[in-house]
Coordinates of C-alpha atoms and ligand atoms in Angstrom, one line a residue:
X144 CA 0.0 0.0 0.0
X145 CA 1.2 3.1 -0.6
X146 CA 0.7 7.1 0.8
X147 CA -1.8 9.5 -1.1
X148 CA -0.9 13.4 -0.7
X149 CA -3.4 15.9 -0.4
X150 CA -1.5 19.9 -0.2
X151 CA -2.2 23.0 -1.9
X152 CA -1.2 24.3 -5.2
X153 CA -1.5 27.7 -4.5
X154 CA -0.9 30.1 -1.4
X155 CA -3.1 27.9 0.8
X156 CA -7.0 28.1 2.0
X157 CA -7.9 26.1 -1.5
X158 CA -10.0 24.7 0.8
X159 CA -7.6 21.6 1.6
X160 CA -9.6 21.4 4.9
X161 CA -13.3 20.9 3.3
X162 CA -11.9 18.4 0.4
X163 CA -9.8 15.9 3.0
X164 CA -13.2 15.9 5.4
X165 CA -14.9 14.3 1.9
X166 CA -11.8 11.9 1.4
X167 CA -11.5 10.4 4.7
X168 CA -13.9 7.8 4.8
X169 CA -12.0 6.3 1.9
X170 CA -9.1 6.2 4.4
X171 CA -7.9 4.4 7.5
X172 CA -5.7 7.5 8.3
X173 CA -4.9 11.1 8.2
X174 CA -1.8 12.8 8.6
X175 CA -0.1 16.3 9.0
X176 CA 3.3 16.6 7.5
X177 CA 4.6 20.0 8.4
X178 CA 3.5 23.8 9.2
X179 CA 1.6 24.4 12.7
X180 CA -1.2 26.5 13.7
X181 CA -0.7 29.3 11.0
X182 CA -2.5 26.9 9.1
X183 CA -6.8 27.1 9.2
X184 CA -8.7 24.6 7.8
X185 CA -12.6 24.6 7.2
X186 CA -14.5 21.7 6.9
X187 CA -18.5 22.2 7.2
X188 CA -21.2 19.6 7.9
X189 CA -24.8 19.8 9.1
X190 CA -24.1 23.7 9.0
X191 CA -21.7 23.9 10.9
X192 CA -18.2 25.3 10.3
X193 CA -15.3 23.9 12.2
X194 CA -11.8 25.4 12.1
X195 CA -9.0 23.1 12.8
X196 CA -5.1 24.7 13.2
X197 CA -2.7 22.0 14.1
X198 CA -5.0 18.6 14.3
X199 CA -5.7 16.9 11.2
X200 CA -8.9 17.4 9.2
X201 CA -10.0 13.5 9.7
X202 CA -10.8 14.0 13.2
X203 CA -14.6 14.5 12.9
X204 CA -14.8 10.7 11.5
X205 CA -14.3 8.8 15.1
X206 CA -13.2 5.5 13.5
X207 CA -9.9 7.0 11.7
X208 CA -6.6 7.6 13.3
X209 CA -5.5 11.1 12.6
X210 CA -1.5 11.6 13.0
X211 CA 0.5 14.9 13.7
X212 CA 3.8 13.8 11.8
X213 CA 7.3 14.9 13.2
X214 CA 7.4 17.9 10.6
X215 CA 4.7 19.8 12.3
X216 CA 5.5 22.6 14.3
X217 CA 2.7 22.1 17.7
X218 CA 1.6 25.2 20.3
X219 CA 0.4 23.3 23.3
X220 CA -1.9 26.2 24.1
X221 CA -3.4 26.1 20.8
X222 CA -3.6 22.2 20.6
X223 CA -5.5 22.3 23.9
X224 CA -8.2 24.9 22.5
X225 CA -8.6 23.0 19.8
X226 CA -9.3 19.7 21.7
X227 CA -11.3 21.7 23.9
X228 CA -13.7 22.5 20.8
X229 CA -13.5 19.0 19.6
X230 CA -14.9 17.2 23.3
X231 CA -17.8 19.7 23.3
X232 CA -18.9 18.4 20.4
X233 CA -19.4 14.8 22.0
X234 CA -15.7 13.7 20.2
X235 CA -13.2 11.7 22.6
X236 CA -10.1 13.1 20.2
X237 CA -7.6 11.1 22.9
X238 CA -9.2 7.6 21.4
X239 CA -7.7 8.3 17.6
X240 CA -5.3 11.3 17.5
X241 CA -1.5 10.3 18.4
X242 CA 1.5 12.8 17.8
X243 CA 4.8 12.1 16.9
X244 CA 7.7 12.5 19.9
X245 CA 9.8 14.2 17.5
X246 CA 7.1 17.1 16.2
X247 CA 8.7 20.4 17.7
X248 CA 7.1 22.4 20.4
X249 CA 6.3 26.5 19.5
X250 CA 7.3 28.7 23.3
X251 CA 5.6 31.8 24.0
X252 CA 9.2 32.9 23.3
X253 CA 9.0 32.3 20.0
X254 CA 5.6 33.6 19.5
X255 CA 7.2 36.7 21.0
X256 CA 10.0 36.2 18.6
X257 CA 8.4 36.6 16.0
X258 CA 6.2 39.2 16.5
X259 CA 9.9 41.2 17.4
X260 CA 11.1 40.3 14.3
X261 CA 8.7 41.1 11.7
X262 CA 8.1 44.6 13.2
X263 CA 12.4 45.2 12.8
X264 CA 11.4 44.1 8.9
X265 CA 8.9 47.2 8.9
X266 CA 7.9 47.5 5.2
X267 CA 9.5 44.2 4.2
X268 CA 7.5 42.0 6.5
X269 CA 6.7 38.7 5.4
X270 CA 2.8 39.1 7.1
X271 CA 3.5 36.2 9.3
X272 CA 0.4 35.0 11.3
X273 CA 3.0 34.9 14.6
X274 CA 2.1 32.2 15.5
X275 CA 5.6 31.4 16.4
X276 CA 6.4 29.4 13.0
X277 CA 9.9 30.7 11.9
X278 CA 11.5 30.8 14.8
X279 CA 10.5 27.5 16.4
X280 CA 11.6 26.4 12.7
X281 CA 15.1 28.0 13.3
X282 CA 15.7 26.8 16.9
X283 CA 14.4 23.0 15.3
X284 CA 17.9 23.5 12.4
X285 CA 19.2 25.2 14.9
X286 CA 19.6 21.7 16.7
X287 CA 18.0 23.5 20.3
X288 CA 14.7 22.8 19.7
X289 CA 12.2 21.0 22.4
X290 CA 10.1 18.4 21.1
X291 CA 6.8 16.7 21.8
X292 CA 8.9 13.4 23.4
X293 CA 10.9 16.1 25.5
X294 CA 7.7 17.2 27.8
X295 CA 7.9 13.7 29.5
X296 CA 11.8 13.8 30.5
X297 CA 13.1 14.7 33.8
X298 CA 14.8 17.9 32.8
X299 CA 12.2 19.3 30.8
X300 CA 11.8 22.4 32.6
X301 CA 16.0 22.9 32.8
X302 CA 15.7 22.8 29.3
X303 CA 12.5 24.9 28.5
X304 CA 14.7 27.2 30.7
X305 CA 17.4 27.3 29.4
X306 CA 15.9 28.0 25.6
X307 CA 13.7 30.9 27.2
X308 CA 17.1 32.3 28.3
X309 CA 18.3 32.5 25.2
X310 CA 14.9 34.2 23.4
X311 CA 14.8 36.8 26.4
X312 CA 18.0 37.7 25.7
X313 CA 17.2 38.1 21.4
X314 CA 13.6 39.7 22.8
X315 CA 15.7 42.5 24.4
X316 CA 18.3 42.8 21.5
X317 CA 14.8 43.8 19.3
X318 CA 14.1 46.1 22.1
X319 CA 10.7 43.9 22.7
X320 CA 9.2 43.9 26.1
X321 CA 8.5 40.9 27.1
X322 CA 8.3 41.0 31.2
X323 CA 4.3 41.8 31.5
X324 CA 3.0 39.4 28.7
X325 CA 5.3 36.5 29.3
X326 CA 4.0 35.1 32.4
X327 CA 1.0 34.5 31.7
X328 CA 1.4 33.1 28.3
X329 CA 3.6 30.6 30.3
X330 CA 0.8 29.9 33.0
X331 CA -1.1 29.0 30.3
X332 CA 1.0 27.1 28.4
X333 CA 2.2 24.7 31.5
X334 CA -1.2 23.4 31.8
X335 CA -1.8 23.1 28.2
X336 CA 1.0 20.7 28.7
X337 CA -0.8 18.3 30.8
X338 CA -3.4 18.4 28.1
X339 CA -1.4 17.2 25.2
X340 CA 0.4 14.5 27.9
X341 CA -2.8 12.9 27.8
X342 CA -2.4 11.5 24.2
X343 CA 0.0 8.9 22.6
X344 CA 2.8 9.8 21.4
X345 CA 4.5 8.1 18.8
X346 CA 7.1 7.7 16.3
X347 CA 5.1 8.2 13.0
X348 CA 7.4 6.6 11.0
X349 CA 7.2 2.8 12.7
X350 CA 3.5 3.2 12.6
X351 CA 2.7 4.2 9.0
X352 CA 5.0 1.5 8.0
X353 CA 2.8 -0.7 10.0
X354 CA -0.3 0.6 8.6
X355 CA 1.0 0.3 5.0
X356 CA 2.5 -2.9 5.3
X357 CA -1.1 -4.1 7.1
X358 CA -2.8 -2.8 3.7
X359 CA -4.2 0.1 5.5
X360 CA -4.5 3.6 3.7
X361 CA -3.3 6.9 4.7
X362 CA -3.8 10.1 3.0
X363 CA -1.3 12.6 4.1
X364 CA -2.5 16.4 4.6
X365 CA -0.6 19.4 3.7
X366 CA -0.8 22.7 5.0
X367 CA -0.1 26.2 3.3
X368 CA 0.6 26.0 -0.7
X369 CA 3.0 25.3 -2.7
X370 CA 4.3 28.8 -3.5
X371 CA 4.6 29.2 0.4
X372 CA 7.1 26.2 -0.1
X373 CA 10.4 27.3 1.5
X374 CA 12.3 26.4 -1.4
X375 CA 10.0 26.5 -4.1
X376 CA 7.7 29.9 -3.2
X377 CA 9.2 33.6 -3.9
X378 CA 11.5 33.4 -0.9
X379 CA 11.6 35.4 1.8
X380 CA 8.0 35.5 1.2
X381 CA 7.2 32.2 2.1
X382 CA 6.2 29.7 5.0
X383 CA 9.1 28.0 7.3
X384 CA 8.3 24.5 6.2
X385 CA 8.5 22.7 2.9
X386 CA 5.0 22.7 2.1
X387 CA 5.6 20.5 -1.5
X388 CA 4.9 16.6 -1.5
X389 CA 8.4 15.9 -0.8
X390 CA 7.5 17.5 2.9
X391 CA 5.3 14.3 3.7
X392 CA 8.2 12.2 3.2
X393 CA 10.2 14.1 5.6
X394 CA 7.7 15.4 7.5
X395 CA 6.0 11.7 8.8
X396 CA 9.8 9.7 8.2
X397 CA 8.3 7.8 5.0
X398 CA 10.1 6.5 1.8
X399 CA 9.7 8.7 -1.6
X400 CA 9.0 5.4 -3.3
X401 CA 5.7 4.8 -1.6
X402 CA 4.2 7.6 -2.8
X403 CA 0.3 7.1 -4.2
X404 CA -1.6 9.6 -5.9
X405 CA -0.6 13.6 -5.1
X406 CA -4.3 15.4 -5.0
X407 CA -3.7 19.1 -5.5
X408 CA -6.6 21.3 -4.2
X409 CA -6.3 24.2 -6.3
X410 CA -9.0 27.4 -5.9
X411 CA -11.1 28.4 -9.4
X412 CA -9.5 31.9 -8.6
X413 CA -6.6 32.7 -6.4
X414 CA -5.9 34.5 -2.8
X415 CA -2.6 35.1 -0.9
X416 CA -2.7 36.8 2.8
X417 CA 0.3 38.0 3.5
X418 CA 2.9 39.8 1.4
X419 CA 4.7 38.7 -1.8
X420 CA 4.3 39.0 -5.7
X421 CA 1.2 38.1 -6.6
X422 CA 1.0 38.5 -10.1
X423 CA -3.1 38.0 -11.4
X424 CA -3.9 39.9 -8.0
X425 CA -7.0 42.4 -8.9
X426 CA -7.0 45.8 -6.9
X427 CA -10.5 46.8 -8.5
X428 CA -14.0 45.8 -7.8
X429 CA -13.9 42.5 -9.0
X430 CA -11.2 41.6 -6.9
X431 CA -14.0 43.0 -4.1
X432 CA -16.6 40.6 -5.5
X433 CA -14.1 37.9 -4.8
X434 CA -13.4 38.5 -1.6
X435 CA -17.2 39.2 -0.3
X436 CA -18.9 36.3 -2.6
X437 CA -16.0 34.1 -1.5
X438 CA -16.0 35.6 2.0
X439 CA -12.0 35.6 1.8
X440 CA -11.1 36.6 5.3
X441 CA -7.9 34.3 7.4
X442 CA -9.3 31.5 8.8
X443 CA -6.5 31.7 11.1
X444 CA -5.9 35.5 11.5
X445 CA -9.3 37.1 9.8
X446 CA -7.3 39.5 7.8
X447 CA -8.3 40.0 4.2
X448 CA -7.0 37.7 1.7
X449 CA -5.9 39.1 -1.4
X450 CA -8.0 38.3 -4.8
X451 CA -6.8 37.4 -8.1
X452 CA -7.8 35.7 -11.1
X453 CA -6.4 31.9 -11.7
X454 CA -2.8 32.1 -12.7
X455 CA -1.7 28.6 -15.3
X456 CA 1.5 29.4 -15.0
X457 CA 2.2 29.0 -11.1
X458 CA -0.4 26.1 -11.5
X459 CA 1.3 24.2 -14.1
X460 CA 4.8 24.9 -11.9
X461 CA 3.1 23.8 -8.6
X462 CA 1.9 20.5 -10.6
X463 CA 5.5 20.1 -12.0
X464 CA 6.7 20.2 -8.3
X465 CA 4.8 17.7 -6.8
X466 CA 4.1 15.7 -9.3
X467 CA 0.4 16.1 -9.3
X468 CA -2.3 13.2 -10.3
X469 CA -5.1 14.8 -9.8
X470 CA -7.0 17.9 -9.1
X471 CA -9.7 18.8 -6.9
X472 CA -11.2 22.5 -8.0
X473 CA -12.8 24.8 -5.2
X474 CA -15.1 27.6 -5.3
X475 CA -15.5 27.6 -8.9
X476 CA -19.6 28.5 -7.2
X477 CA -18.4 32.0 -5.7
X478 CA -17.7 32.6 -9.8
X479 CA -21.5 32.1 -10.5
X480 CA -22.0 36.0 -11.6
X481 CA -19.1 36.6 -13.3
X482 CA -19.8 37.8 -17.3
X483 CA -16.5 36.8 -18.1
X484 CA -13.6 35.3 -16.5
X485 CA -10.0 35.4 -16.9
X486 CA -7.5 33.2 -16.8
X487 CA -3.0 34.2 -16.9
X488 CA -1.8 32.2 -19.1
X489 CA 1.7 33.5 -19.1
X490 CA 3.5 36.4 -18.1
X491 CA 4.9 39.6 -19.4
X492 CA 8.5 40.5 -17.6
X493 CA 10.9 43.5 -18.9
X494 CA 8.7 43.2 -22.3
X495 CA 9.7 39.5 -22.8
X496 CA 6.8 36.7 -22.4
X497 CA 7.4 34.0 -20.4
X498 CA 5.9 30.7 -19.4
X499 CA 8.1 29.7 -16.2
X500 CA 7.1 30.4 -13.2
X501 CA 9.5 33.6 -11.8
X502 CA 10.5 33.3 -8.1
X503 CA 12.3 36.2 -7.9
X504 CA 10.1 38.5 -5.2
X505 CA 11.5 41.4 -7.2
X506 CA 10.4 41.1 -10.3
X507 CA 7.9 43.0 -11.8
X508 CA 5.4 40.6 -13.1
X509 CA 2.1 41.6 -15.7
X510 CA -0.2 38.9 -16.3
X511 CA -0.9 37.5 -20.1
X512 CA -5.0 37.1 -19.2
X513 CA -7.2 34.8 -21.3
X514 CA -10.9 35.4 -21.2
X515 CA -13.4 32.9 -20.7
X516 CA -17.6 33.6 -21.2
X517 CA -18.6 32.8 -17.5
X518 CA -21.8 30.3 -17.0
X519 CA -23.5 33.0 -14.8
X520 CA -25.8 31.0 -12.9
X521 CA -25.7 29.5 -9.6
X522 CA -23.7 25.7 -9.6
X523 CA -23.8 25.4 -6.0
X524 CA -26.7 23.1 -5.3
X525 CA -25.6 20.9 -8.2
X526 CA -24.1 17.4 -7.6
X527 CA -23.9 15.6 -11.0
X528 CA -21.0 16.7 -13.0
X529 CA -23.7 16.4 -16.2
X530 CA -25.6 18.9 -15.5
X531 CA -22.5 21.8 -14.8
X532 CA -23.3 24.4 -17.1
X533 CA -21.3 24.0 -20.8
X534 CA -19.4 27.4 -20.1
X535 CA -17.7 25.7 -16.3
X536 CA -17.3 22.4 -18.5
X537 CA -15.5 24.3 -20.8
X538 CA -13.4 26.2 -18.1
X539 CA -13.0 22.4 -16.4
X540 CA -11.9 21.2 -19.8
X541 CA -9.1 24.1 -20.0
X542 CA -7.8 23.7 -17.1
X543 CA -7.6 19.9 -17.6
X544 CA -5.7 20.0 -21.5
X545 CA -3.2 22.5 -20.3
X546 CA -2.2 21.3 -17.2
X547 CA -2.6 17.5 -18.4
X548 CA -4.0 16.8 -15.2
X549 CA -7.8 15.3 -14.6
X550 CA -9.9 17.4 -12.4
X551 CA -11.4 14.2 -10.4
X552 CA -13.4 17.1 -7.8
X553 CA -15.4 19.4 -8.3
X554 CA -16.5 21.4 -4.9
X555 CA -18.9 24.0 -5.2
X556 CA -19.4 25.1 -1.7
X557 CA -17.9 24.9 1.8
X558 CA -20.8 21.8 2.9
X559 CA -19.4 18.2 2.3
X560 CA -22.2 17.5 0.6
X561 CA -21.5 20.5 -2.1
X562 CA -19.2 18.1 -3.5
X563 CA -19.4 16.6 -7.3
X564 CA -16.4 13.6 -7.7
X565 CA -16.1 12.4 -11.1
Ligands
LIG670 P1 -7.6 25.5 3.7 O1 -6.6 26.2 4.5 O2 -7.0 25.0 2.4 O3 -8.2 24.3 4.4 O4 -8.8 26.5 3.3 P2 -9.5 27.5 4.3 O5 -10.4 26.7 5.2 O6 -8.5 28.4 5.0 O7 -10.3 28.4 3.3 C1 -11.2 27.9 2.4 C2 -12.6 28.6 2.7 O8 -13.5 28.3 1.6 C3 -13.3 28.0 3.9 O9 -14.1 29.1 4.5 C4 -14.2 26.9 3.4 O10 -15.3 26.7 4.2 C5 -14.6 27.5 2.0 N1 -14.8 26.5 0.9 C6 -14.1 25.4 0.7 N2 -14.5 24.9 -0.5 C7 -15.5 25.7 -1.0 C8 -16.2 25.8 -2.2 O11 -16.2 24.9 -3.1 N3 -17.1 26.8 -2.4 C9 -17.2 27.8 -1.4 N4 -18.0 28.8 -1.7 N5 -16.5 27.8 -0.3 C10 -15.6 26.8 -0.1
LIG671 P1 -3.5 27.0 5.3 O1 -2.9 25.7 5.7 C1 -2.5 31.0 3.8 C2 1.2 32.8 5.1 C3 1.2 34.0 6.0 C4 2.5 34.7 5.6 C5 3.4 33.6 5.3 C6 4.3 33.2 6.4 O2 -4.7 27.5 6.0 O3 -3.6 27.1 3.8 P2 4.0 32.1 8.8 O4 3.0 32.3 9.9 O5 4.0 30.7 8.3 O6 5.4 32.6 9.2 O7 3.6 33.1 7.6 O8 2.6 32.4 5.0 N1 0.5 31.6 5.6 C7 -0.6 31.2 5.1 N2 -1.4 31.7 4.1 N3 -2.9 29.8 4.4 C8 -2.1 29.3 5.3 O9 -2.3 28.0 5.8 C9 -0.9 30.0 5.7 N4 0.1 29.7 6.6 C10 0.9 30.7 6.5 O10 0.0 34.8 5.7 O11 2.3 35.4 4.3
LIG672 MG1 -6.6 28.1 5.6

């Protein structure tokens, strides 16, 4: 048996969330390969929306084991809301959610630290969601991490001390005061401790062996996109983690040659919070419509997202990257009124076209646009891929041909059920 890959293709929320909720049943497991709680993921069922950060998006199907993988970045205090959410909804999380020993642990120091250090970037900040990601990253290379196995060892607090040392004394080189918020965040976070103590911990690699060797199927969940990719995305504006499908190998201690099928979730439009290039990204009133119809807003930090049309060129590069199988395409419904819609089919840079992706965050990038008719009626209550309006097929077909990829999902709205597989 081998591992399918589920990540985003864009700058995340292309809804990776929603589409693994609709996958897991064909799956024994689920499992997180990198990032932390910048991510968000929405998944929405019986109308209600659920928002999950660090715990994989399987978790609301009791029978399947959901695994945080060693890659992932975890804040205890975060975890703990999140299970918090989870048991008042009737769900005993504890019975099918293990984490692996070696998944790092975020401080309030490093939340701290990296609040301190995107306000020194001033204009060039990256737009991190602080959430502590880089720097718990950096200490993790860095070789002076703490990791999930750590919180059961003797000297855990000599070493959570001694690390804190070390990011009080960065925090006062950024001139960051830290002495009245500190405290607390720590009360907080040494009884979120005794929460995620409560749950096995494992090493993820032994046990997704087993499972694969026992013909049991796992479907491993990215987080971010892949132009967020650490590597791959328009460095420095990027993510800490390597958000591409070689991440999952890495990121849950797996060999590359048991790779399955690589489902990339890819949005009908685009969106990128943060900063960065952004090449398609429309500053007028359809770039409003966008963000309002698609209600665009972090599901982690509520801040805008920005709104673009579809760019082919950073699609076809993503697909290139991670070897893509298939594609599931989302919110192709929040599209319904559109008279026509565009697609970038290359770009234009210092007067030359070009079809390669450009990772340079410098460059100044104008979108080649292709215009499509739009189908301009509502798609979101249909479930049969038949009756999609001949203008979507006809976008769906586009899409397929120059990507030479088969869109195998069709979502058109946030509800499980607003799904059409093919
Ligand atoms: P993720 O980070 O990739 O899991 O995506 P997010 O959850 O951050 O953002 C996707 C947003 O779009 C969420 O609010 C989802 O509920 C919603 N969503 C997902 N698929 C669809 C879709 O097909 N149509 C519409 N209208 N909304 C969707
Ligand atoms: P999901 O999994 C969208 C963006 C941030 C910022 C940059 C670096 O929900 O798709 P970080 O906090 O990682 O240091 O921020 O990456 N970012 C995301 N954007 N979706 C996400 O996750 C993101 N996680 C990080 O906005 O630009
Ligand atoms: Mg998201």
């Amino acid at each position: 048996m081998n591992i399918d890959i589920l990540l985003g293709l864009q700058w995340g929320d292309e809804g990776k969330g929603k589409v693994v909720d609709v996958l897991t049943p064909k799956y024994d497991v689920v499992a997180r390969f990198q990032g932390g709680p910048n991510a968000g993921h929405s998944l929405e069922f019986n109308g209600i929306k659920h928002v999950l950060h660090i715990i994989p998006s399987g978790i609301f199907h009791r029978e399947k084991i959901n695994i945080i993988g060693n890659g992932v970045v975890i804040d205890p205090a975060i975890f703990e809301e999140e299970i918090k959410a989870l048991e008042k909804m009737g769900l005993t999380p504890t019975d099918n959610l293990w984490i692996s020993k070696k998944a790092h642990l975020i401080l309030p120091t490093h939340r701290l630290l990296d609040a301190a250090q995107e306000s020194k970037k001033g204009k060039n900040k990256i737009g991190s969601t602080l959430k502590g990601i880089g720097p718990t990253y950096t200490d993790k290379t860095a070789r002076h991490g703490l990791r999930v196995g750590d919180i059961l060892s003797e000297d855990f607090q000599e070493r959570y001390n001694n690390l804190v040392a070390t990011h009080k004394l960065m925090l006062k080189m950024y001139g960051f005061e830290y002495e009245e918020v500190l405290p607390k965040m720590e009360l907080n976070y040494f009884e979120a401790l005794n929460t995620i103590k409560k749950f096995k911990f494992i090493d993820s690699e032994y046990e997704i062996d087993d499972f694969l060797n026992n013909e049991r199927s796992v479907l491993a969940e990215g987080a971010q996109g892949t132009l967020l990719d650490l590597e791959f995305g328009s460095y420095p504006f990027v993510t800490s983690s390597n958000t591409i499908a070689a991440g999952a190998f890495s990121g849950l201690g797996l060999a590359p040659r048991r790779c399955g099928k690589v489902v990339g979730i890819v949005k009908a439009y685009c969106t990128r919070v943060g900063a960065g290039p952004f090449p398609t990204e429309l500053f007028d009133a359809t770039g409003e419509t966008l963000r309002t119809q698609g209600n665009e807003f972090g599901a982690t930090t509520g801040r805008p997202r920005r709104c673009g049309w579809l760019d082919l060129v950073a699609l076809k590069y993503a697909i290139m990257v991670n070897g893509v199988t298939e594609i599931a395409l989302t919110k192709a419904d929040v599209m319904s009124n559109f008279e026509t819609i565009n697609i970038c089919t290359a770009y234009k840079v210092n007067g030359e076209i070009t079809t390669r992706f450009i990772n340079d965050s410098n460059a100044q990038i104008e979108p080649v646009l292709t215009p499509f008719k739009g189908w301009q009626q509502d798609i979101s209550n249909i479930r049969n891929y038949d009756e999609l309006p001949p203008e979507f097929k006809m976008y769906i077909q586009y899409i397929e041909k120059e990507t030479n990829t088969k869109i195998s999902i069709v979502s058109v709205g946030p509800d499980r059920e607003a799904t059409i597989v093919r």
